[in-house]
PDB file of C-alpha atoms in Angstrom:
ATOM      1  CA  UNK A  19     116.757 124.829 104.842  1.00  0.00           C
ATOM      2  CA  UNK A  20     115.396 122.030 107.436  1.00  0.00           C
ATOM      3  CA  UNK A  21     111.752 121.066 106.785  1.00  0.00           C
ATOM      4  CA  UNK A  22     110.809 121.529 109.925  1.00  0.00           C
ATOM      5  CA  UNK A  23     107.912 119.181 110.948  1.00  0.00           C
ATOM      6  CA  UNK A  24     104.648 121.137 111.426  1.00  0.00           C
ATOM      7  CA  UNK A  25     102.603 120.524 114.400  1.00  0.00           C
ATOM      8  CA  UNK A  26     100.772 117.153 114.141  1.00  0.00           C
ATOM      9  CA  UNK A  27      97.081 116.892 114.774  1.00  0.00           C
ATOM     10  CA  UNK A  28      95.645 116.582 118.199  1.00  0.00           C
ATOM     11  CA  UNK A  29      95.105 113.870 119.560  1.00  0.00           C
ATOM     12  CA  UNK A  30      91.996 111.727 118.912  1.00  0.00           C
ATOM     13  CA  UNK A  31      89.977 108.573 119.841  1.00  0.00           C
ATOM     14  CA  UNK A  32      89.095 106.674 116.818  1.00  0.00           C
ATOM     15  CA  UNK A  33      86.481 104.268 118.822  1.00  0.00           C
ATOM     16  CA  UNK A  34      83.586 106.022 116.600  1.00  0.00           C
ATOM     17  CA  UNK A  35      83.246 106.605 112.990  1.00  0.00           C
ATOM     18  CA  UNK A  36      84.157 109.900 111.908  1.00  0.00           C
ATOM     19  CA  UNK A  37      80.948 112.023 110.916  1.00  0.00           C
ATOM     20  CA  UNK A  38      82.075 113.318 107.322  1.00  0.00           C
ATOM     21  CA  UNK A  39      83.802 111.755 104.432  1.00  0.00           C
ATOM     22  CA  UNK A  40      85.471 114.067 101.994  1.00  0.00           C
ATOM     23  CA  UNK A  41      83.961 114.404  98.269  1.00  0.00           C
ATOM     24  CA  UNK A  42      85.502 111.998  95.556  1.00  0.00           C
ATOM     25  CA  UNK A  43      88.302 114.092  93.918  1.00  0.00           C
ATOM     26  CA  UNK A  44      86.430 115.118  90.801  1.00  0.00           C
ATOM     27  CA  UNK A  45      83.134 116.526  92.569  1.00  0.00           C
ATOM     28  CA  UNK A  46      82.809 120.170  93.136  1.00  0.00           C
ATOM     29  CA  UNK A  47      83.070 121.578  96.308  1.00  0.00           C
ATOM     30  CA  UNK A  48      80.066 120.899  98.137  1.00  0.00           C
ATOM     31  CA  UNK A  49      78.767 124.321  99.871  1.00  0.00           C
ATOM     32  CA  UNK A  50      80.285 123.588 103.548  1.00  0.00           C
ATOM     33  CA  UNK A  51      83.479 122.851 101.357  1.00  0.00           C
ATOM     34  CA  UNK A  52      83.656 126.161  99.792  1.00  0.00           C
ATOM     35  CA  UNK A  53      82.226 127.879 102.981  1.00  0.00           C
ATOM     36  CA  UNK A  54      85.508 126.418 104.842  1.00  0.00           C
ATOM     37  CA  UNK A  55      87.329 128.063 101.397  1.00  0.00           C
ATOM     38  CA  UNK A  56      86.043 130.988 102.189  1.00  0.00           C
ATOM     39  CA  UNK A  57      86.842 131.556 105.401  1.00  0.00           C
ATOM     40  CA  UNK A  58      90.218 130.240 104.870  1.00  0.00           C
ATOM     41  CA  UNK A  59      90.556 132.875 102.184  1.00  0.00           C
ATOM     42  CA  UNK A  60      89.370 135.495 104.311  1.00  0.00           C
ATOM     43  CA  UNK A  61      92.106 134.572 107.060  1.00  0.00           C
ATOM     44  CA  UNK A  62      94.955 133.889 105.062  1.00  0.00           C
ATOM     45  CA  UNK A  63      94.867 137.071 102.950  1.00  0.00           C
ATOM     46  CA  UNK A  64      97.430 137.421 100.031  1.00  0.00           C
ATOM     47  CA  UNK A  65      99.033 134.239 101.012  1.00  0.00           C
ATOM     48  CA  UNK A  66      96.370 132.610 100.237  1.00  0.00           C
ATOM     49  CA  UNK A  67      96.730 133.096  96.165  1.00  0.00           C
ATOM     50  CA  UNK A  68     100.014 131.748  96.469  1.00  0.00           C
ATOM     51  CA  UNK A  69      98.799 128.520  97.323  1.00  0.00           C
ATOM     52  CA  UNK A  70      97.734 126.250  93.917  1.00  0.00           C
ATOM     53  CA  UNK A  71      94.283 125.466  93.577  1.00  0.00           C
ATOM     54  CA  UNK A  72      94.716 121.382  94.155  1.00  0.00           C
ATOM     55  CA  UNK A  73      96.528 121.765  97.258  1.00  0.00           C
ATOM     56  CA  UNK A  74      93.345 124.210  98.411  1.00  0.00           C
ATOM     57  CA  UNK A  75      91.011 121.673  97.782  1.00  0.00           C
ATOM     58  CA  UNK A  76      93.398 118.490  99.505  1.00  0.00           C
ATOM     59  CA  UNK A  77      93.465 120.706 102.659  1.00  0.00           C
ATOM     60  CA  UNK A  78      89.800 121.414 102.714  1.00  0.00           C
ATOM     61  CA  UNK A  79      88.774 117.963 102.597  1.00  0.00           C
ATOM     62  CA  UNK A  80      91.978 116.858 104.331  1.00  0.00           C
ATOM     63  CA  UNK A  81      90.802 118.000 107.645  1.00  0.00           C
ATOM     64  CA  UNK A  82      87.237 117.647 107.193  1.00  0.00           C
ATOM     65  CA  UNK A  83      87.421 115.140 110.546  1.00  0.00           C
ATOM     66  CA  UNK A  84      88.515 117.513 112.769  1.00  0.00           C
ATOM     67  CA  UNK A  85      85.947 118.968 115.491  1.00  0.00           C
ATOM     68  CA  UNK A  86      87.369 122.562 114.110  1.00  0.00           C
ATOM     69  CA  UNK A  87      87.115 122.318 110.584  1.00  0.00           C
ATOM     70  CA  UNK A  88      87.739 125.655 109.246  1.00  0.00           C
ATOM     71  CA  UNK A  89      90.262 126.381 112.260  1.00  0.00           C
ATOM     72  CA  UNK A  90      92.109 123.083 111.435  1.00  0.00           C
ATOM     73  CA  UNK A  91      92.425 123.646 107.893  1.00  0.00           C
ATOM     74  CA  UNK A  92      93.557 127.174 108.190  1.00  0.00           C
ATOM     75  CA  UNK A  93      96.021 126.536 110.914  1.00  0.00           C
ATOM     76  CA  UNK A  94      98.021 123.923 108.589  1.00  0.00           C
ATOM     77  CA  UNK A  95      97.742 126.374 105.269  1.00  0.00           C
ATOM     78  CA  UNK A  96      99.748 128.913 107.629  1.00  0.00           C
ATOM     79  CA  UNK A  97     102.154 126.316 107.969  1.00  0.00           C
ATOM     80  CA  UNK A  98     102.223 125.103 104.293  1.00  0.00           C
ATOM     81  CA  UNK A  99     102.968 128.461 103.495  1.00  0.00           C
ATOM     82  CA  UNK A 100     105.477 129.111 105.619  1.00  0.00           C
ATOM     83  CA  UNK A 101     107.037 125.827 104.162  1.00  0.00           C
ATOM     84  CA  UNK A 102     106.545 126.502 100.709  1.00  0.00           C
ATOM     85  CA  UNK A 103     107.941 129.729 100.944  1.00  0.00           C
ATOM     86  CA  UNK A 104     110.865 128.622 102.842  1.00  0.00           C
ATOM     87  CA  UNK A 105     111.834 125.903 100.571  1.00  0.00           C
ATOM     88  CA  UNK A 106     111.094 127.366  97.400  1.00  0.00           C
ATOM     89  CA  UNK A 107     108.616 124.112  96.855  1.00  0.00           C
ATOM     90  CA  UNK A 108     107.039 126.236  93.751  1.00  0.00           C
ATOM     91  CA  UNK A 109     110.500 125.996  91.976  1.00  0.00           C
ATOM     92  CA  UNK A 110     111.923 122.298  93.774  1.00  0.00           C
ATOM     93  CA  UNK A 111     111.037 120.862  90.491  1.00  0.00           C
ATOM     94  CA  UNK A 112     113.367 123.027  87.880  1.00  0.00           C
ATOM     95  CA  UNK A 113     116.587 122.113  89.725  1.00  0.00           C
ATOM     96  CA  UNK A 114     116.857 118.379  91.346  1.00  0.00           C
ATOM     97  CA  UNK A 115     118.522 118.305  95.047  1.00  0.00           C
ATOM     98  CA  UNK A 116     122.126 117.882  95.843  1.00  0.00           C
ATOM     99  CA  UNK A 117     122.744 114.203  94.865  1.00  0.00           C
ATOM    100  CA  UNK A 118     119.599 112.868  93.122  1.00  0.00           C
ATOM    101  CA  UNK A 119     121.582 110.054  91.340  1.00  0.00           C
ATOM    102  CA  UNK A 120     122.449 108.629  94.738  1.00  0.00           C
ATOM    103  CA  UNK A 121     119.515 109.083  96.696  1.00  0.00           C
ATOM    104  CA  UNK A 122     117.308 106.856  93.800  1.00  0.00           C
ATOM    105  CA  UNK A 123     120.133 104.403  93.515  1.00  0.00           C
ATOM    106  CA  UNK A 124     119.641 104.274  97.544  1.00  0.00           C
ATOM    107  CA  UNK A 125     115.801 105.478  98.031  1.00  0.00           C
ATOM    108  CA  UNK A 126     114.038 102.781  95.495  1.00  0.00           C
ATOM    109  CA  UNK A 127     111.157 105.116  93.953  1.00  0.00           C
ATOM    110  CA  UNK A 128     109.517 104.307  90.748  1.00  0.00           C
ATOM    111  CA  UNK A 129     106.323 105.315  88.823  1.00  0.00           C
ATOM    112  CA  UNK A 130     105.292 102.261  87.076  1.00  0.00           C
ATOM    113  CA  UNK A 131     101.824 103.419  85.514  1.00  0.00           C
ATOM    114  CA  UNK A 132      98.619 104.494  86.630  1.00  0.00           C
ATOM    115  CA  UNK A 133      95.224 102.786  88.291  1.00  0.00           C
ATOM    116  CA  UNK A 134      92.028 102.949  86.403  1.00  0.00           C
ATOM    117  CA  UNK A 135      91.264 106.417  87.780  1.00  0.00           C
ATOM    118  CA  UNK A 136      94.188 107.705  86.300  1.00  0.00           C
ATOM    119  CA  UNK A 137      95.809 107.921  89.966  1.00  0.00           C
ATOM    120  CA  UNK A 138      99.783 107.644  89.852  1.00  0.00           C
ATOM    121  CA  UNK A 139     101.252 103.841  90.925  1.00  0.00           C
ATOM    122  CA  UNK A 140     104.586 104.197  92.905  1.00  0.00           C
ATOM    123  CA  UNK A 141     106.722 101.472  93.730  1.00  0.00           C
ATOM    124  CA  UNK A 142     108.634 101.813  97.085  1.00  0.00           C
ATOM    125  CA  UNK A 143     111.447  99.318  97.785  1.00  0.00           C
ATOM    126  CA  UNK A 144     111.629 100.138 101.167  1.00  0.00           C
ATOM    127  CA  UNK A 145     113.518  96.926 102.027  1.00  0.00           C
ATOM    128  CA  UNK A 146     116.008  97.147  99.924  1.00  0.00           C
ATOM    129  CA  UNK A 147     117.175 100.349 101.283  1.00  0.00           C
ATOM    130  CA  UNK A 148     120.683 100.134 102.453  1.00  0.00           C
ATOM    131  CA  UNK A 149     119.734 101.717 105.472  1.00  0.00           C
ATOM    132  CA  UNK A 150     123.697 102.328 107.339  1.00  0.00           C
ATOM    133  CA  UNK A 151     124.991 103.872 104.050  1.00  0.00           C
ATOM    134  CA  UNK A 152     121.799 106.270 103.116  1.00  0.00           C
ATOM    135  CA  UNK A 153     122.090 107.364 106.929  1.00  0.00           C
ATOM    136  CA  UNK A 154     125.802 108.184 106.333  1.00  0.00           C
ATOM    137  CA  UNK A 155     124.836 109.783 103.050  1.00  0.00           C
ATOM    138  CA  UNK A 156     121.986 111.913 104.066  1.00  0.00           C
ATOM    139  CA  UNK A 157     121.264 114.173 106.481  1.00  0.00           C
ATOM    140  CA  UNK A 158     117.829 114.545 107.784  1.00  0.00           C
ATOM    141  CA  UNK A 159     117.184 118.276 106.262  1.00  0.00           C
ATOM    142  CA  UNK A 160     118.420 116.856 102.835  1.00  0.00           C
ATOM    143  CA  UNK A 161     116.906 113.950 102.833  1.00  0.00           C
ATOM    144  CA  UNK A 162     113.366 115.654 103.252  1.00  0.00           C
ATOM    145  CA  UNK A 163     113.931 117.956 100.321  1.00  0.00           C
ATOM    146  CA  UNK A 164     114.315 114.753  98.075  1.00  0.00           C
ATOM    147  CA  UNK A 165     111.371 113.800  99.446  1.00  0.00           C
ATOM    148  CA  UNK A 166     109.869 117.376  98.920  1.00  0.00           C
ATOM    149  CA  UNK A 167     111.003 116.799  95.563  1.00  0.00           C
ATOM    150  CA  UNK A 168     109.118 113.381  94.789  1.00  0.00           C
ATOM    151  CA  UNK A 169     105.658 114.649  96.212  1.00  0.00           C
ATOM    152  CA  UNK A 170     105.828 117.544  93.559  1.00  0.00           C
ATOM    153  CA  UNK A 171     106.587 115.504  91.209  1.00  0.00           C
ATOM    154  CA  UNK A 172     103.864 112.935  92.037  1.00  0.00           C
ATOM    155  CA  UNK A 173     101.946 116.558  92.133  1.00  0.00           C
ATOM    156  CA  UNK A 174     102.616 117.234  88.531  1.00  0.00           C
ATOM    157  CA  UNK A 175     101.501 114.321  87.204  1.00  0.00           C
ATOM    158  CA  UNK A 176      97.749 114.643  88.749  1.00  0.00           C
ATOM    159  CA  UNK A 177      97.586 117.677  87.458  1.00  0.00           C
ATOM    160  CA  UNK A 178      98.526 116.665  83.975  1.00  0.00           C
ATOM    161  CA  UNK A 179      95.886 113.802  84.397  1.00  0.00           C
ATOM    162  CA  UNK A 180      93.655 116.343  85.342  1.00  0.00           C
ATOM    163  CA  UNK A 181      94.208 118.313  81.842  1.00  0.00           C
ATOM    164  CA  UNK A 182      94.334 115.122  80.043  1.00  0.00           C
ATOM    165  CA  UNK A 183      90.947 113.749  81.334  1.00  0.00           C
ATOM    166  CA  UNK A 184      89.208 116.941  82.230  1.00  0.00           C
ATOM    167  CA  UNK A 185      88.536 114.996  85.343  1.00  0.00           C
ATOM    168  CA  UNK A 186      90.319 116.251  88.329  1.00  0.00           C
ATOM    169  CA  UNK A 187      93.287 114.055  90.010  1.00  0.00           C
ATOM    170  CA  UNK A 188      94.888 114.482  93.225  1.00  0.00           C
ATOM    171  CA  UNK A 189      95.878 111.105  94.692  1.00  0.00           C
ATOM    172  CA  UNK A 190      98.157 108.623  93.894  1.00  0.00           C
ATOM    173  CA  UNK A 191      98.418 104.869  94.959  1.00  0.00           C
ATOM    174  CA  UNK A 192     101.397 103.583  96.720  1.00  0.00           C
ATOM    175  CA  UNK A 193     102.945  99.806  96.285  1.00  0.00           C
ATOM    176  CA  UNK A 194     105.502  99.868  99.855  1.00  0.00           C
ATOM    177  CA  UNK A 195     107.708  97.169  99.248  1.00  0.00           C
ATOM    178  CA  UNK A 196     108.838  95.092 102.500  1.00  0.00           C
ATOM    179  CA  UNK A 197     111.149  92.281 100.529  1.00  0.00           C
ATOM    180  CA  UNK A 198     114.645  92.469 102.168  1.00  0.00           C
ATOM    181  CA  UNK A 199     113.912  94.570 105.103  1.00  0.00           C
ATOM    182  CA  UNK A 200     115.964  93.822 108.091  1.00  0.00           C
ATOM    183  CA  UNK A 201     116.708  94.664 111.444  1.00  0.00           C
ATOM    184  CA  UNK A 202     119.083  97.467 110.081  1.00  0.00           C
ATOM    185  CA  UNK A 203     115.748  99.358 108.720  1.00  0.00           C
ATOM    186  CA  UNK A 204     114.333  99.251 112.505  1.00  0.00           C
ATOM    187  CA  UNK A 205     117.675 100.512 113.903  1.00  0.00           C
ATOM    188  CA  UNK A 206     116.705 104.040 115.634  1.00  0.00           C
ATOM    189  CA  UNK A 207     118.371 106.495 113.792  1.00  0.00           C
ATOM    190  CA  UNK A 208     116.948 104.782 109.685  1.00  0.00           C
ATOM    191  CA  UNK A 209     113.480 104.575 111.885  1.00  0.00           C
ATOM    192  CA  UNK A 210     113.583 107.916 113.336  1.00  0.00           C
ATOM    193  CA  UNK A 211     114.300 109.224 109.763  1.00  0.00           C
ATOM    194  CA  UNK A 212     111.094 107.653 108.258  1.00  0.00           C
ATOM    195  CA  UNK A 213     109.242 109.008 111.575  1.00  0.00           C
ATOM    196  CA  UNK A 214     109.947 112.216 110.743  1.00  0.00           C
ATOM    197  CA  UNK A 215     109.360 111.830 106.925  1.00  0.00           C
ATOM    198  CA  UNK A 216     105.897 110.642 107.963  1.00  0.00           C
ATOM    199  CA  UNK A 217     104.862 113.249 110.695  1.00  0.00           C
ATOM    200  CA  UNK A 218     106.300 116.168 108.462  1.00  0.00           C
ATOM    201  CA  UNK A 219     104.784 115.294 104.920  1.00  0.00           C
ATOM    202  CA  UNK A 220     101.154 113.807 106.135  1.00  0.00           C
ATOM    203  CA  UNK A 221     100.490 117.200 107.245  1.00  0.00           C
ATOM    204  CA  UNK A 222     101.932 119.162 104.222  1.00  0.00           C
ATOM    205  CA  UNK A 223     100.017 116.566 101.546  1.00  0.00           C
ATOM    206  CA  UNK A 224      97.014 115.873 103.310  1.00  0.00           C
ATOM    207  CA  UNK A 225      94.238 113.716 101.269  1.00  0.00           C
ATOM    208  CA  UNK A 226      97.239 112.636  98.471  1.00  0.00           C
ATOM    209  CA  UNK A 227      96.494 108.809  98.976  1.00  0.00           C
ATOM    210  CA  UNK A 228      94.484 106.830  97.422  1.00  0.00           C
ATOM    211  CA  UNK A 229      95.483 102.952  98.477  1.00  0.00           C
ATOM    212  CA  UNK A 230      98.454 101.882 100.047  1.00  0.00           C
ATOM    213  CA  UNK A 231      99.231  97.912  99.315  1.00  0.00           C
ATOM    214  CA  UNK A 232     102.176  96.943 101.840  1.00  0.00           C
ATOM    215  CA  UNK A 233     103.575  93.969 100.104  1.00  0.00           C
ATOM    216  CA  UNK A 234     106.073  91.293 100.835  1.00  0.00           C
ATOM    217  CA  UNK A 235     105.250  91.849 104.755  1.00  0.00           C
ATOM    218  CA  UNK A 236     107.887  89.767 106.891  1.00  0.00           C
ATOM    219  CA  UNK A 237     105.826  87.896 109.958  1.00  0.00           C
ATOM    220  CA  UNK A 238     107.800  90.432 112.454  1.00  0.00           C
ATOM    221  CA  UNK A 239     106.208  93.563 110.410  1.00  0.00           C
ATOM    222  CA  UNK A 240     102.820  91.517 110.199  1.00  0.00           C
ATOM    223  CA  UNK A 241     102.902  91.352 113.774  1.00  0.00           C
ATOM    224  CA  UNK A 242     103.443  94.904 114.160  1.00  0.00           C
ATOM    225  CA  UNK A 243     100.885  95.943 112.578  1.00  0.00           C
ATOM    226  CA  UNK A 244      98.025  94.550 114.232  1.00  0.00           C
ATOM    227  CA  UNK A 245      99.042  96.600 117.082  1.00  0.00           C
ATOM    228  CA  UNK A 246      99.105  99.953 114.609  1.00  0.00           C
ATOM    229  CA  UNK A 247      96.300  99.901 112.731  1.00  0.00           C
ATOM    230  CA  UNK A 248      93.688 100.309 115.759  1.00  0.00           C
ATOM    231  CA  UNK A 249      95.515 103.907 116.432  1.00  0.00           C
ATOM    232  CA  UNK A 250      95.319 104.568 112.920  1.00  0.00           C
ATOM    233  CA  UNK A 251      92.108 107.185 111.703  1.00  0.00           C
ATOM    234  CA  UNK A 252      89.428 104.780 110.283  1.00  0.00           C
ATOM    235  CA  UNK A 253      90.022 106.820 107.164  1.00  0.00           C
ATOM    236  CA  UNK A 254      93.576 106.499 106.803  1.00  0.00           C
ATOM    237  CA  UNK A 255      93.402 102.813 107.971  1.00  0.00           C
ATOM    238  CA  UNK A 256      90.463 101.648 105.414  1.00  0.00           C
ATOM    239  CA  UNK A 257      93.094 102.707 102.516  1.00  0.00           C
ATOM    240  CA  UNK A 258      95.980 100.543 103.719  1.00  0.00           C
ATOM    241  CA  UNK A 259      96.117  97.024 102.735  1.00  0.00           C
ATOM    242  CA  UNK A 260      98.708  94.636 104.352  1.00  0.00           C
ATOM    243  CA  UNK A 261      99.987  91.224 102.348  1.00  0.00           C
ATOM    244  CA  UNK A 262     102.424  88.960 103.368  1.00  0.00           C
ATOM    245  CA  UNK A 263     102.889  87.811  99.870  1.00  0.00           C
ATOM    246  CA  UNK A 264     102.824  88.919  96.536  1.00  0.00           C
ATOM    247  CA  UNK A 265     100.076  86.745  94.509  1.00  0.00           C
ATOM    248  CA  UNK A 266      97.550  87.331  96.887  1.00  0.00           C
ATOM    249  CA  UNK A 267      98.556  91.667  96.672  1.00  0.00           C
ATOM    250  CA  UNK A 268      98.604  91.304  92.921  1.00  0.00           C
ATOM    251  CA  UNK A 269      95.313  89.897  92.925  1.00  0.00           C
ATOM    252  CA  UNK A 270      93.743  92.759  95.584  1.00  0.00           C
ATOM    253  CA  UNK A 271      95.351  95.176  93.127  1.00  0.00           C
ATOM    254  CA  UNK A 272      93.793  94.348  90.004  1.00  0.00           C
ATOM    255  CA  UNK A 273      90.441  94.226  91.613  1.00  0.00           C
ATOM    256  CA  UNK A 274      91.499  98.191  92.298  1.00  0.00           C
ATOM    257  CA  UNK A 275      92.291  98.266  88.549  1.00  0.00           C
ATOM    258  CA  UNK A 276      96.492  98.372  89.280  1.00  0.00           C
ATOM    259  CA  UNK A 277      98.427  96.848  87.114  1.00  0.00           C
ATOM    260  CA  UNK A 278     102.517  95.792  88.262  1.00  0.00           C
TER     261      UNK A 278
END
C-alpha cells in the first residue's frame, strides 16, 4: 500500500523561541513527559502497546512545541498506527522491498560509522541520483516503502546502541551530499517526490535527527537556502548545517565528533 502522507503540523510563526526543549535522549522522562504518556496511553487504548517504546518517547518529545502538547502527540500516534499497521512496518525489515538492488545502486545510502554519541552517520548522495531513470523506475508508493525500509533500519541500529551502551539512542546524523546535483534533481516530478518523502516521514519519525551537514552545496542551492531556513522551526533549523565545500564540513564535523 501507498504511504499516505499524514496531516502536517499547523501552521506556525517561528519569530519567538519555542518555550520547551525536549530532554537529551538518554534522560528519563521528566514528569510532564510521562504525564503526556499517560494521557496518550489512556486515549489510544490497546493500540497503544503496539507501538515500541523508542518511538513513544520520539513522539512525546517530538511535539513538545506545539501549543497542544498531549493533543498533538496523540493525534500523530493515531496516525503512526494506522501506518504501521497498514504497512506491516513491524515486519518491513525481514523481507527487503521489490527491487532493493536497484533502488541503492540509484538512491546513494550508506552507513559509514557512528558520532561520538554512538548516533548512526549516513551518507546521502543526493546529487548523484539519476533523477529521470529512478522516476521511471519508481513509483511514488514504492519508493516510500524503501524509504520505510531505511528508517527501520536506521531504527535498529539505535536500539542496538542502546543495548550495547546501556545508554539510550534514538537519533542519527545525516551527511546530504549535493556534489553532481543538477537541474534534473529540481525538475517537478524528482522534486515533488522528495516533497512528499519529507512531509510524510518528518511526521512518522519525529525527533530522529541529530545534525544534518549539507555538503558540497552548489551557489544556486546556497542561494536557496537563505530563503528556507527563516520558515524552518528554530529547532529543526539549529541542527542543519550548510557548506559549500567539503574541508570546511569535515572540519565542523569532527568538532561534532564525526568521522568520514
Amino acid at each position: 500500500g501507498a504511504v499516505r502522507r499524514p496531516s502536517g503540523r499547523r501552521a506556525m510563526s517561528f519569530r519567538s523561541h519555542t518555550k520547551r526543549l525536549p530532554a537529551l535522549e538518554h534522560e528519563p522522562l521528566t514528569p510532564d513527559e510521562a504525564s503526556v504518556l499517560l494521557q496518550a496511553r489512556s486515549a489510544l487504548g490497546d493500540d497503544f502497546a503496539s507501538l515500541p517504546r523508542d518511538v513513544l518517547v520520539q513522539f512525546v518529545r517530538g511535539y513538545i512545541d506545539e501549543a497542544d502538547w498531549a493533543g498533538s502527540c496523540i493525534k500523530h500516534l493515531r496516525e503512526l498506527v494506522v501506518w504501521r499497521q497498514r504497512e506491516g512496518v513491524d515486519d518491513v525489515l525481514a523481507r527487503a522491498p521489490d527491487r532493493r538492488d536497484e533502488f541503492e545502486r540509484m538512491w546513494r545510502t550508506s552507513v559509514i560509522g557512528e558520532d561520538g554519541a554512538g548516533h548512526p552517520v549516513v551518507v546521502e548522495s543526493l546529487g548523484r541520483i539519476p533523477a529521470s531513470d529512478f522516476q521511471a523506475a519508481f513509483d511514488e508508493p514504492l519508493f516510500l516503502r524503501h524509504c520505510a525500509y531505511n528508517k527501520e533500519t536506521l531504527r535498529r541500529l539505535c536500539i542496538h546502541t542502546s543495548h550495547r551502551t546501556a545508554r539510550r539512542v534514538y537519533k542519527f546524523v545525516v551527511v546530504l551530499d549535493m556534489h553532481g546535483l543538477s537541474l534534473r534533481h529540481t525538475a517537478r516530478p524528482f522534486l515533488h517526490m522528495i516533497k512528499t518523502y519529507i512531509s510524510a516521514f518528518g511526521n512518522l519519525y519525529p525527533e530522529s535527527l541529530q545534525k544534518l551537514y549539507i555538503v558540497n552545496a552548489p551557489l544556486v542551492f546556497t542561494g536557496t537556502w537563505a530563503i528556507i531556513r527563516p520558515l524552518l522551526h528554530p529547532l529543526t533549523a539549529r541542527k542543519i548545517a550548510l557548506f559549500a565545500h567539503l574541508d570546511k564540513a569535515t572540519k565542523a564535523m569532527e568538532a561534532d565528533g564525526v568521522t568520514l
